[in-house]
Amino acid sequence: MQDPHIKTIVVVGGGTSGWMTAAALATTLRGRYQIKLVESDEIGIVGVGEATIPMIQRFNKIVGIDENEFLKATQGTFKLGIEFVNWGRQGDRYMHGFGVLGQDLWTVRFDQYWQKLRAQGRAADLGEYSITRRAALANKFMPPRFDVANSPLADIAYAYHFDASLYARYLRGLCEARGVQRIEGKISQVLQKQEGQRAGDVEAVLLENGQRIEGELFIDCSGFRGLLIEQTLQTGYEDWTHWLPCDRALAVPCASAPQLLPYTRSTAHRAGWQWRIPLQHRIGNGHVYSSAHISDDEAASTLLANLDGQALAEPRQIKFNTGMRRKAWNRNVVAIGLSSGFMEPLESTSIHLIQSAVAQLIEFFPDQGFNATEIDEYNRRSRFDYERIRDFIILHYHLNQRDDSAFWQDCAHMAIPDTLQHKLDLYRNRGRLLRVDNELFSEVGWLQVMQGQNLVPERYHPLVDLQSMDDTAAYLESVRQVIGKCVDVMPEHAAYIAQHCAAPKLSM
């Protein structure tokens, strides 16, 4: 009887997506399968994913990465959230911090009590009840502590900023030590099976030097071009530009600032927004914009005029259409990373989508039969992930009150997906927050963006009135004060890095 198991997995493309995929598979499959990764030094990587969200800690632990060594190798820093500037109205600032807000009281969520007291003028800013937000703005950092009973120090949640190219290099070393075979070369042809039950599947890739690389399962990490999933299998692409009109980005590093901030910053401009990602050796910057509303030269001028220090290179342009493949898994090809779709990096989800795709692939790992029902379920979950993240990003654009440009007015008045409209309607009524099927962004994330961009509920949960106003006010104030005392004992972000994970100084 023929062995049904897959013998060889071929990853097409390196970069963050290719090496993350290879690292996860090499760790999980324990040498029982042959893993080959094909990449060419002549083909550059996009590498926009320098900011992450907390789930990356889980990935790093699974593949056995030591946090301090990883941060040293990637010039990494810590991230407690994202500060949004000029998104609701010009001059507005708020932070989407990681982790919890406050502490729930009785049967109703903490934010419902806050909504009541805010309306009465008896509550502080929402961020005062978040240890990550207060620590970020105080330029403090430490990992969570679980040795102090009922302390907000246990609620510290964080992610990382790092150099994506250095992360890929770090993962490559880990993968090769675990048996992954890296093959250098450019692919000249993709060969498909011509006969049999699996006719049409990818059979092999042919390199320019004539080398033929065969496999049973192919992972497409070839970036925007989608060499296997699109150029070969013609899977199709679902374009979301009508909801998310930004279609270009300019990226440039600049010299470091005096303070090493523990958060990402996103600043809205006339026709898009600018990211600021602080690393140990530089600051990563980029301007995401709509080419229908601003020229490339204007976009570059805006970017260069808003840097903290001297630009260290010429701005590099990236063109994209926000959206997703109609199928992330088609036949014996799974697209991971930019080949599966693109979400602009407003909420730092690019690397998470890689991580999620790899986790789902492992859960539905196939044999050579490639069961159609399992593939359909993988594609359903992939679509759910993309669509829910899409809605959260649309929220930032749609929920604005700016009148300074056609771009922002168009975003404010555009029709939005029904799934997003439902969330907005629930929140407008009584501040209710809905999380569906463990979607990526929690109720706390939605709350911070909606409140930060000036959406005020008409009412609050009726059960809030079971507590007296004075008791509720005293409780909120006690939470605020305890968080403040915790932030006071935290070390400076730069001091923590210097002690635990400072990268070697780069030679000039």
Short mmCIF file of C-alpha atoms in Angstrom, two decimals:
data_model
loop_
_atom_site.label_atom_id
_atom_site.label_comp_id
_atom_site.label_asym_id
_atom_site.label_seq_id
_atom_site.Cartn_x
_atom_site.Cartn_y
_atom_site.Cartn_z
CA MET A 1 0.00 0.00 0.00
CA GLN A 2 1.39 3.40 -1.00
CA ASP A 3 2.44 5.66 1.89
CA PRO A 4 -0.09 8.56 1.96
CA HIS A 5 2.15 10.88 3.98
CA ILE A 6 3.75 13.94 2.46
CA LYS A 7 7.50 13.55 2.21
CA THR A 8 8.74 16.95 1.02
CA ILE A 9 7.51 20.47 1.75
CA VAL A 10 8.80 23.23 -0.52
CA VAL A 11 8.67 26.82 0.74
CA VAL A 12 8.97 29.26 -2.17
CA GLY A 13 10.43 32.54 -0.94
CA GLY A 14 12.27 33.61 2.19
CA GLY A 15 11.81 36.84 4.10
CA THR A 16 9.77 36.94 7.28
CA SER A 17 6.93 34.76 5.97
CA GLY A 18 9.15 32.07 4.48
CA TRP A 19 11.45 31.67 7.46
CA MET A 20 8.62 31.91 10.02
CA THR A 21 6.82 29.13 8.13
CA ALA A 22 9.94 27.00 7.91
CA ALA A 23 10.74 27.54 11.60
CA ALA A 24 7.27 26.53 12.75
CA LEU A 25 7.16 23.46 10.51
CA ALA A 26 10.70 22.35 11.41
CA THR A 27 9.84 22.62 15.11
CA THR A 28 6.49 20.85 14.82
CA LEU A 29 7.44 18.10 12.37
CA ARG A 30 10.61 17.14 14.25
CA GLY A 31 12.65 16.09 11.26
CA ARG A 32 10.08 13.59 9.97
CA TYR A 33 9.48 15.61 6.79
CA GLN A 34 11.97 17.16 4.42
CA ILE A 35 11.63 20.95 4.28
CA LYS A 36 13.24 22.90 1.44
CA LEU A 37 13.19 26.68 1.16
CA VAL A 38 13.97 28.32 -2.19
CA GLU A 39 15.01 31.96 -2.24
CA SER A 40 17.22 34.25 -4.25
CA ASP A 41 19.51 36.92 -2.87
CA GLU A 42 18.72 38.88 -6.03
CA ILE A 43 15.06 39.28 -5.08
CA GLY A 44 14.42 41.82 -2.33
CA ILE A 45 11.85 41.47 0.43
CA VAL A 46 9.18 44.02 1.35
CA GLY A 47 9.97 43.95 5.06
CA VAL A 48 7.35 46.44 6.30
CA GLY A 49 6.46 44.34 9.34
CA GLU A 50 8.73 45.78 12.00
CA ALA A 51 5.96 46.24 14.59
CA THR A 52 4.03 43.33 16.09
CA ILE A 53 1.22 42.47 18.49
CA PRO A 54 1.52 40.31 21.63
CA MET A 55 0.69 36.97 19.99
CA ILE A 56 4.20 36.86 18.53
CA GLN A 57 5.45 35.91 21.99
CA ARG A 58 3.62 32.62 21.60
CA PHE A 59 5.22 31.94 18.22
CA ASN A 60 8.68 32.67 19.56
CA LYS A 61 8.16 30.36 22.53
CA ILE A 62 6.88 27.52 20.34
CA VAL A 63 9.94 27.64 18.09
CA GLY A 64 12.25 27.95 21.10
CA ILE A 65 13.46 31.54 20.76
CA ASP A 66 15.06 33.21 23.78
CA GLU A 67 13.56 36.69 24.07
CA ASN A 68 16.71 38.56 25.03
CA GLU A 69 18.87 36.86 22.39
CA PHE A 70 16.23 37.50 19.73
CA LEU A 71 16.03 41.21 20.62
CA LYS A 72 19.81 41.54 20.55
CA ALA A 73 19.96 39.90 17.12
CA THR A 74 17.17 42.03 15.61
CA GLN A 75 17.91 45.43 17.23
CA GLY A 76 14.55 44.98 18.90
CA THR A 77 12.63 47.06 21.40
CA PHE A 78 9.43 46.55 23.36
CA LYS A 79 5.98 47.72 22.34
CA LEU A 80 3.10 48.45 24.73
CA GLY A 81 0.67 49.82 22.16
CA ILE A 82 0.12 52.24 19.27
CA GLU A 83 -0.39 55.97 19.66
CA PHE A 84 -2.75 57.52 17.10
CA VAL A 85 -2.30 61.21 16.29
CA ASN A 86 -4.80 63.33 14.28
CA TRP A 87 -7.10 60.39 13.53
CA GLY A 88 -10.40 61.62 14.98
CA ARG A 89 -9.77 65.32 14.54
CA GLN A 90 -6.55 67.19 13.91
CA GLY A 91 -4.83 67.62 17.26
CA ASP A 92 -6.39 64.49 18.80
CA ARG A 93 -4.16 61.84 20.41
CA TYR A 94 -5.06 58.49 21.89
CA MET A 95 -3.41 55.14 22.43
CA HIS A 96 -4.51 51.60 21.63
CA GLY A 97 -2.73 49.87 24.47
CA PHE A 98 -2.33 46.13 24.89
CA GLY A 99 -3.87 44.20 27.76
CA VAL A 100 -6.82 44.94 30.01
CA LEU A 101 -8.54 48.16 31.03
CA GLY A 102 -9.37 48.61 34.70
CA GLN A 103 -10.83 45.75 36.68
CA ASP A 104 -14.39 44.51 36.27
CA LEU A 105 -16.81 45.38 39.06
CA TRP A 106 -19.76 43.13 39.92
CA THR A 107 -21.45 41.74 36.78
CA VAL A 108 -20.79 44.51 34.27
CA ARG A 109 -17.60 45.34 32.37
CA PHE A 110 -15.37 48.04 33.82
CA ASP A 111 -15.80 50.35 30.83
CA GLN A 112 -19.56 50.54 31.41
CA TYR A 113 -18.99 52.11 34.83
CA TRP A 114 -16.46 54.40 33.24
CA GLN A 115 -19.00 55.46 30.59
CA LYS A 116 -21.48 56.50 33.31
CA LEU A 117 -18.94 58.48 35.31
CA ARG A 118 -17.41 60.04 32.20
CA ALA A 119 -20.84 61.44 31.29
CA GLN A 120 -21.03 62.95 34.79
CA GLY A 121 -17.52 64.41 34.60
CA ARG A 122 -16.29 62.16 37.41
CA ALA A 123 -13.95 59.83 35.50
CA ALA A 124 -10.37 60.34 34.33
CA ASP A 125 -9.25 59.71 30.76
CA LEU A 126 -9.74 56.07 29.76
CA GLY A 127 -5.99 55.55 29.51
CA GLU A 128 -5.57 56.27 33.22
CA TYR A 129 -7.02 52.82 33.91
CA SER A 130 -4.58 50.94 31.68
CA ILE A 131 -1.14 50.01 32.98
CA THR A 132 0.25 49.57 29.46
CA ARG A 133 -0.99 52.96 28.29
CA ARG A 134 0.33 54.78 31.34
CA ALA A 135 3.64 52.94 31.25
CA ALA A 136 4.04 53.70 27.54
CA LEU A 137 3.46 57.42 27.97
CA ALA A 138 5.84 57.43 30.96
CA ASN A 139 8.45 55.67 28.79
CA LYS A 140 8.56 52.70 31.20
CA PHE A 141 8.78 48.96 30.57
CA MET A 142 9.05 45.65 32.39
CA PRO A 143 7.61 42.19 31.70
CA PRO A 144 4.55 41.16 33.75
CA ARG A 145 5.09 40.08 37.34
CA PHE A 146 2.92 37.34 38.78
CA ASP A 147 4.48 37.18 42.23
CA VAL A 148 2.40 40.06 43.64
CA ALA A 149 -1.19 39.12 44.40
CA ASN A 150 -3.91 41.04 42.49
CA SER A 151 -1.42 43.52 41.06
CA PRO A 152 -1.79 45.38 37.75
CA LEU A 153 1.84 44.42 37.16
CA ALA A 154 0.49 41.01 36.12
CA ASP A 155 -1.57 42.71 33.40
CA ILE A 156 1.38 44.10 31.42
CA ALA A 157 1.02 42.90 27.84
CA TYR A 158 3.59 43.66 25.19
CA ALA A 159 4.93 42.95 21.74
CA TYR A 160 8.08 43.96 19.88
CA HIS A 161 9.57 46.29 17.34
CA PHE A 162 12.39 44.73 15.31
CA ASP A 163 14.23 44.82 12.03
CA ALA A 164 12.31 42.38 9.82
CA SER A 165 15.34 41.51 7.68
CA LEU A 166 17.36 40.69 10.80
CA TYR A 167 14.48 38.60 12.13
CA ALA A 168 14.42 36.58 8.89
CA ARG A 169 18.19 36.10 9.16
CA TYR A 170 17.86 34.98 12.78
CA LEU A 171 15.13 32.47 11.86
CA ARG A 172 17.19 31.19 8.95
CA GLY A 173 20.00 30.22 11.32
CA LEU A 174 17.53 28.46 13.59
CA CYS A 175 15.93 26.61 10.65
CA GLU A 176 19.17 25.42 9.09
CA ALA A 177 20.26 24.08 12.47
CA ARG A 178 17.03 22.06 12.49
CA GLY A 179 17.52 20.53 9.07
CA VAL A 180 15.77 22.96 6.73
CA GLN A 181 17.56 22.97 3.38
CA ARG A 182 17.96 26.43 1.87
CA ILE A 183 18.33 26.45 -1.91
CA GLU A 184 19.65 29.60 -3.55
CA GLY A 185 18.27 30.43 -6.97
CA LYS A 186 15.60 32.15 -9.03
CA ILE A 187 12.62 30.12 -10.20
CA SER A 188 12.24 30.12 -13.98
CA GLN A 189 9.24 27.79 -14.29
CA VAL A 190 6.54 26.17 -12.18
CA LEU A 191 5.67 22.67 -13.32
CA GLN A 192 2.18 21.17 -12.82
CA LYS A 193 1.08 17.56 -12.91
CA GLN A 194 -0.37 16.66 -16.28
CA GLU A 195 -2.03 13.32 -15.49
CA GLY A 196 -3.81 11.42 -12.77
CA GLN A 197 -6.20 12.34 -9.99
CA ARG A 198 -4.07 15.32 -8.90
CA ALA A 199 -3.58 16.79 -12.40
CA GLY A 200 -3.14 20.55 -12.11
CA ASP A 201 -1.30 20.40 -8.77
CA VAL A 202 2.16 21.92 -8.57
CA GLU A 203 4.70 19.15 -9.08
CA ALA A 204 8.01 21.02 -9.01
CA VAL A 205 9.75 24.34 -9.48
CA LEU A 206 12.56 24.72 -11.96
CA LEU A 207 15.45 27.08 -11.23
CA GLU A 208 17.33 29.15 -13.78
CA ASN A 209 20.36 26.87 -13.32
CA GLY A 210 18.23 23.87 -14.35
CA GLN A 211 17.75 22.40 -10.85
CA ARG A 212 14.38 20.77 -10.37
CA ILE A 213 12.85 20.84 -6.86
CA GLU A 214 9.94 18.49 -6.32
CA GLY A 215 7.52 18.25 -3.43
CA GLU A 216 4.01 17.29 -2.44
CA LEU A 217 3.08 20.41 -0.45
CA PHE A 218 4.13 23.88 -1.63
CA ILE A 219 4.04 27.02 0.51
CA ASP A 220 3.91 30.23 -1.51
CA CYS A 221 5.85 32.97 0.31
CA SER A 222 6.79 34.79 -2.88
CA GLY A 223 5.26 38.11 -1.87
CA PHE A 224 2.82 40.26 -3.81
CA ARG A 225 3.39 38.43 -7.10
CA GLY A 226 2.02 35.13 -5.74
CA LEU A 227 4.16 33.01 -8.04
CA LEU A 228 2.34 29.76 -7.25
CA ILE A 229 -1.06 30.79 -5.88
CA GLU A 230 -1.79 33.40 -8.56
CA GLN A 231 0.61 33.30 -11.51
CA THR A 232 0.35 29.51 -11.73
CA LEU A 233 -3.02 28.54 -10.23
CA GLN A 234 -4.83 31.81 -11.07
CA THR A 235 -6.73 31.77 -7.79
CA GLY A 236 -8.03 35.34 -8.01
CA TYR A 237 -7.80 38.36 -5.73
CA GLU A 238 -10.51 40.20 -3.81
CA ASP A 239 -9.71 43.93 -3.87
CA TRP A 240 -10.82 46.07 -0.90
CA THR A 241 -9.53 49.42 -2.19
CA HIS A 242 -13.08 50.83 -2.13
CA TRP A 243 -12.94 50.55 1.68
CA LEU A 244 -9.22 51.09 2.21
CA PRO A 245 -8.09 53.51 -0.53
CA CYS A 246 -4.41 53.77 0.43
CA ASP A 247 -2.44 51.94 -2.24
CA ARG A 248 1.17 53.01 -1.78
CA ALA A 249 3.76 53.38 0.94
CA LEU A 250 7.14 55.05 1.17
CA ALA A 251 9.54 53.64 3.76
CA VAL A 252 12.71 55.24 5.11
CA PRO A 253 14.88 54.77 8.21
CA CYS A 254 16.16 57.73 10.18
CA ALA A 255 18.56 58.37 13.03
CA SER A 256 17.43 57.57 16.56
CA ALA A 257 15.76 60.10 18.86
CA PRO A 258 16.97 60.87 22.41
CA GLN A 259 14.17 58.80 23.99
CA LEU A 260 13.57 55.15 23.08
CA LEU A 261 9.79 55.00 23.19
CA PRO A 262 8.02 51.70 23.99
CA TYR A 263 5.22 52.17 21.48
CA THR A 264 4.51 52.62 17.78
CA ARG A 265 3.12 55.94 16.57
CA SER A 266 0.69 56.43 13.70
CA THR A 267 0.17 60.03 12.59
CA ALA A 268 -2.61 60.83 10.14
CA HIS A 269 -1.71 63.19 7.29
CA ARG A 270 -3.76 64.77 4.52
CA ALA A 271 -4.13 61.61 2.42
CA GLY A 272 -2.91 58.77 4.62
CA TRP A 273 -0.75 58.21 7.67
CA GLN A 274 2.84 57.86 8.82
CA TRP A 275 4.31 55.11 10.99
CA ARG A 276 7.12 55.55 13.49
CA ILE A 277 8.78 52.39 14.83
CA PRO A 278 11.69 52.85 17.26
CA LEU A 279 14.50 50.27 17.12
CA GLN A 280 17.75 50.21 19.07
CA HIS A 281 19.83 51.47 16.15
CA ARG A 282 17.38 53.58 14.16
CA ILE A 283 13.75 54.58 13.71
CA GLY A 284 11.67 52.97 10.98
CA ASN A 285 9.31 55.39 9.23
CA GLY A 286 6.82 55.11 6.43
CA HIS A 287 4.01 57.05 4.78
CA VAL A 288 0.99 55.02 3.68
CA TYR A 289 -1.12 57.08 1.25
CA SER A 290 -3.72 57.15 -1.51
CA SER A 291 -2.22 57.91 -4.90
CA ALA A 292 -5.63 59.20 -6.01
CA HIS A 293 -5.41 62.00 -3.42
CA ILE A 294 -1.72 62.94 -3.32
CA SER A 295 1.28 62.66 -5.66
CA ASP A 296 4.30 60.50 -4.92
CA ASP A 297 6.48 63.62 -4.61
CA GLU A 298 4.09 65.23 -2.12
CA ALA A 299 3.94 62.00 -0.13
CA ALA A 300 7.73 61.83 0.02
CA SER A 301 7.99 65.45 1.12
CA THR A 302 5.45 64.86 3.89
CA LEU A 303 7.36 61.82 5.10
CA LEU A 304 10.79 63.48 5.08
CA ALA A 305 9.45 66.60 6.80
CA ASN A 306 8.19 64.56 9.74
CA LEU A 307 11.24 62.51 10.76
CA ASP A 308 12.91 62.63 14.18
CA GLY A 309 16.40 62.63 12.73
CA GLN A 310 18.43 62.51 9.54
CA ALA A 311 17.15 60.13 6.87
CA LEU A 312 19.54 57.20 6.47
CA ALA A 313 18.46 56.23 2.94
CA GLU A 314 16.27 57.33 0.07
CA PRO A 315 12.55 56.54 0.55
CA ARG A 316 11.63 53.16 -0.93
CA GLN A 317 8.21 52.86 -2.57
CA ILE A 318 5.86 49.90 -2.16
CA LYS A 319 2.71 49.59 -4.28
CA PHE A 320 -0.18 47.43 -3.12
CA ASN A 321 -3.91 46.79 -3.27
CA THR A 322 -5.46 45.93 0.08
CA GLY A 323 -7.36 42.64 -0.10
CA MET A 324 -6.95 38.88 -0.10
CA ARG A 325 -6.74 35.86 -2.37
CA ARG A 326 -10.07 34.21 -3.02
CA LYS A 327 -8.47 31.07 -1.60
CA ALA A 328 -5.39 31.01 0.62
CA TRP A 329 -5.13 27.23 0.01
CA ASN A 330 -5.66 26.07 -3.56
CA ARG A 331 -4.87 22.49 -4.58
CA ASN A 332 -1.51 21.63 -2.98
CA VAL A 333 -0.42 25.25 -2.56
CA VAL A 334 -0.85 27.32 0.60
CA ALA A 335 -0.18 31.05 0.32
CA ILE A 336 1.30 32.65 3.44
CA GLY A 337 2.28 36.28 3.91
CA LEU A 338 1.89 38.86 1.16
CA SER A 339 1.09 36.16 -1.41
CA SER A 340 -2.17 35.48 0.50
CA GLY A 341 -3.23 39.10 0.87
CA PHE A 342 -2.27 42.50 2.16
CA MET A 343 -3.51 44.54 5.10
CA GLU A 344 -1.79 47.86 5.57
CA PRO A 345 0.28 47.85 8.77
CA LEU A 346 -1.92 50.29 10.71
CA GLU A 347 -2.48 47.81 13.56
CA SER A 348 0.71 45.77 13.02
CA THR A 349 -1.13 42.65 11.85
CA SER A 350 1.14 41.54 8.98
CA ILE A 351 3.33 39.20 11.01
CA HIS A 352 0.34 37.98 13.01
CA LEU A 353 -1.38 36.89 9.79
CA ILE A 354 1.70 34.84 8.92
CA GLN A 355 1.68 33.28 12.37
CA SER A 356 -2.05 32.53 12.21
CA ALA A 357 -1.77 30.97 8.75
CA VAL A 358 1.06 28.68 9.85
CA ALA A 359 -0.88 27.63 12.96
CA GLN A 360 -3.93 26.77 10.84
CA LEU A 361 -1.75 24.85 8.37
CA ILE A 362 -0.37 22.75 11.21
CA GLU A 363 -3.89 22.12 12.52
CA PHE A 364 -5.09 21.01 9.08
CA PHE A 365 -1.81 19.45 7.97
CA PRO A 366 -2.63 17.24 4.99
CA ASP A 367 -1.53 13.96 3.53
CA GLN A 368 -1.23 13.46 -0.22
CA GLY A 369 -5.01 13.15 -0.50
CA PHE A 370 -5.55 16.86 0.26
CA ASN A 371 -9.06 16.55 1.67
CA ALA A 372 -11.33 19.19 0.13
CA THR A 373 -13.46 19.67 3.26
CA GLU A 374 -10.42 20.44 5.38
CA ILE A 375 -9.06 22.84 2.77
CA ASP A 376 -12.43 24.62 2.67
CA GLU A 377 -12.36 25.03 6.44
CA TYR A 378 -8.83 26.43 6.31
CA ASN A 379 -9.97 28.94 3.69
CA ARG A 380 -13.05 29.86 5.74
CA ARG A 381 -10.89 30.61 8.78
CA SER A 382 -8.37 32.55 6.71
CA ARG A 383 -11.16 34.68 5.24
CA PHE A 384 -12.62 35.30 8.69
CA ASP A 385 -9.24 36.51 9.98
CA TYR A 386 -8.74 38.87 7.06
CA GLU A 387 -12.28 40.24 7.05
CA ARG A 388 -12.36 40.96 10.79
CA ILE A 389 -8.98 42.71 10.67
CA ARG A 390 -10.20 44.59 7.60
CA ASP A 391 -13.21 45.86 9.55
CA PHE A 392 -11.02 47.05 12.43
CA ILE A 393 -8.77 48.99 10.07
CA ILE A 394 -11.73 50.49 8.21
CA LEU A 395 -13.01 51.68 11.60
CA HIS A 396 -10.00 53.99 12.00
CA TYR A 397 -10.62 55.65 8.65
CA HIS A 398 -14.40 55.80 8.75
CA LEU A 399 -14.69 57.13 12.28
CA ASN A 400 -13.08 60.52 11.64
CA GLN A 401 -14.35 64.07 11.90
CA ARG A 402 -11.71 65.74 9.74
CA ASP A 403 -12.78 68.26 7.11
CA ASP A 404 -9.36 69.27 5.81
CA SER A 405 -9.20 67.00 2.76
CA ALA A 406 -11.32 65.05 0.32
CA PHE A 407 -9.57 61.86 1.43
CA TRP A 408 -10.88 62.01 4.99
CA GLN A 409 -14.33 63.18 3.93
CA ASP A 410 -14.59 60.28 1.48
CA CYS A 411 -13.62 57.84 4.25
CA ALA A 412 -16.15 59.31 6.68
CA HIS A 413 -19.03 59.02 4.23
CA MET A 414 -18.26 55.72 2.52
CA ALA A 415 -20.51 52.66 2.86
CA ILE A 416 -18.94 50.13 5.23
CA PRO A 417 -19.29 46.33 5.62
CA ASP A 418 -22.41 45.16 7.45
CA THR A 419 -20.25 43.38 10.03
CA LEU A 420 -18.62 46.67 10.99
CA GLN A 421 -21.88 48.60 10.94
CA HIS A 422 -23.35 46.10 13.42
CA LYS A 423 -20.51 46.70 15.87
CA LEU A 424 -20.89 50.47 15.57
CA ASP A 425 -24.65 50.31 16.11
CA LEU A 426 -24.26 48.20 19.25
CA TYR A 427 -21.68 50.58 20.67
CA ARG A 428 -23.63 53.75 19.83
CA ASN A 429 -26.68 52.45 21.69
CA ARG A 430 -25.26 51.38 25.07
CA GLY A 431 -21.52 51.06 24.63
CA ARG A 432 -21.88 47.33 24.01
CA LEU A 433 -18.84 45.57 22.60
CA LEU A 434 -19.07 42.35 20.62
CA ARG A 435 -16.29 39.87 19.93
CA VAL A 436 -17.23 37.16 17.43
CA ASP A 437 -15.62 33.69 17.36
CA ASN A 438 -12.45 34.81 19.12
CA GLU A 439 -11.62 37.32 16.38
CA LEU A 440 -8.20 38.93 16.70
CA PHE A 441 -9.08 42.26 18.27
CA SER A 442 -10.81 42.07 21.64
CA GLU A 443 -13.50 44.29 23.11
CA VAL A 444 -10.78 46.43 24.72
CA GLY A 445 -9.20 47.16 21.34
CA TRP A 446 -12.49 48.20 19.76
CA LEU A 447 -13.33 50.34 22.79
CA GLN A 448 -10.06 52.25 22.66
CA VAL A 449 -10.38 53.13 18.98
CA MET A 450 -14.07 54.05 19.10
CA GLN A 451 -13.66 56.14 22.25
CA GLY A 452 -10.36 57.58 21.05
CA GLN A 453 -11.99 58.75 17.82
CA ASN A 454 -14.85 60.44 19.64
CA LEU A 455 -17.71 57.96 19.33
CA VAL A 456 -19.79 58.44 22.50
CA PRO A 457 -22.54 55.91 23.41
CA GLU A 458 -26.02 57.32 23.94
CA ARG A 459 -26.51 55.30 27.14
CA TYR A 460 -24.77 52.76 29.35
CA HIS A 461 -25.65 49.28 30.61
CA PRO A 462 -28.67 49.55 32.95
CA LEU A 463 -27.13 47.26 35.58
CA VAL A 464 -24.44 49.87 36.23
CA ASP A 465 -27.04 51.67 38.35
CA LEU A 466 -27.01 48.83 40.89
CA GLN A 467 -23.88 50.52 42.29
CA SER A 468 -24.08 53.99 43.79
CA MET A 469 -22.35 56.82 41.97
CA ASP A 470 -20.05 57.53 44.90
CA ASP A 471 -19.04 53.88 45.33
CA THR A 472 -18.32 53.58 41.62
CA ALA A 473 -16.28 56.78 41.62
CA ALA A 474 -14.27 55.61 44.62
CA TYR A 475 -13.61 52.26 42.94
CA LEU A 476 -12.41 53.83 39.70
CA GLU A 477 -10.15 56.17 41.61
CA SER A 478 -8.62 53.31 43.58
CA VAL A 479 -7.88 51.45 40.34
CA ARG A 480 -6.27 54.57 38.88
CA GLN A 481 -4.09 55.14 41.92
CA VAL A 482 -2.89 51.54 42.17
CA ILE A 483 -1.91 51.55 38.48
CA GLY A 484 -0.02 54.81 39.00
CA LYS A 485 1.99 53.33 41.88
CA CYS A 486 2.84 50.30 39.73
CA VAL A 487 4.07 52.47 36.86
CA ASP A 488 6.23 54.42 39.31
CA VAL A 489 8.28 51.32 40.17
CA MET A 490 8.83 50.26 36.56
CA PRO A 491 12.24 50.96 34.98
CA GLU A 492 12.78 53.19 31.97
CA HIS A 493 12.40 51.37 28.66
CA ALA A 494 15.95 52.17 27.53
CA ALA A 495 17.37 51.15 30.91
CA TYR A 496 15.60 47.79 30.77
CA ILE A 497 16.98 47.11 27.29
CA ALA A 498 20.48 48.18 28.31
CA GLN A 499 20.40 45.71 31.19
CA HIS A 500 18.83 42.72 29.46
CA CYS A 501 18.96 42.78 25.66
CA ALA A 502 21.15 45.53 24.24
CA ALA A 503 22.32 44.74 20.73
CA PRO A 504 26.02 44.96 19.90
CA LYS A 505 26.94 48.35 18.52
CA LEU A 506 27.00 48.40 14.74
CA SER A 507 30.37 49.19 13.18
CA MET A 508 30.33 52.24 10.92
#
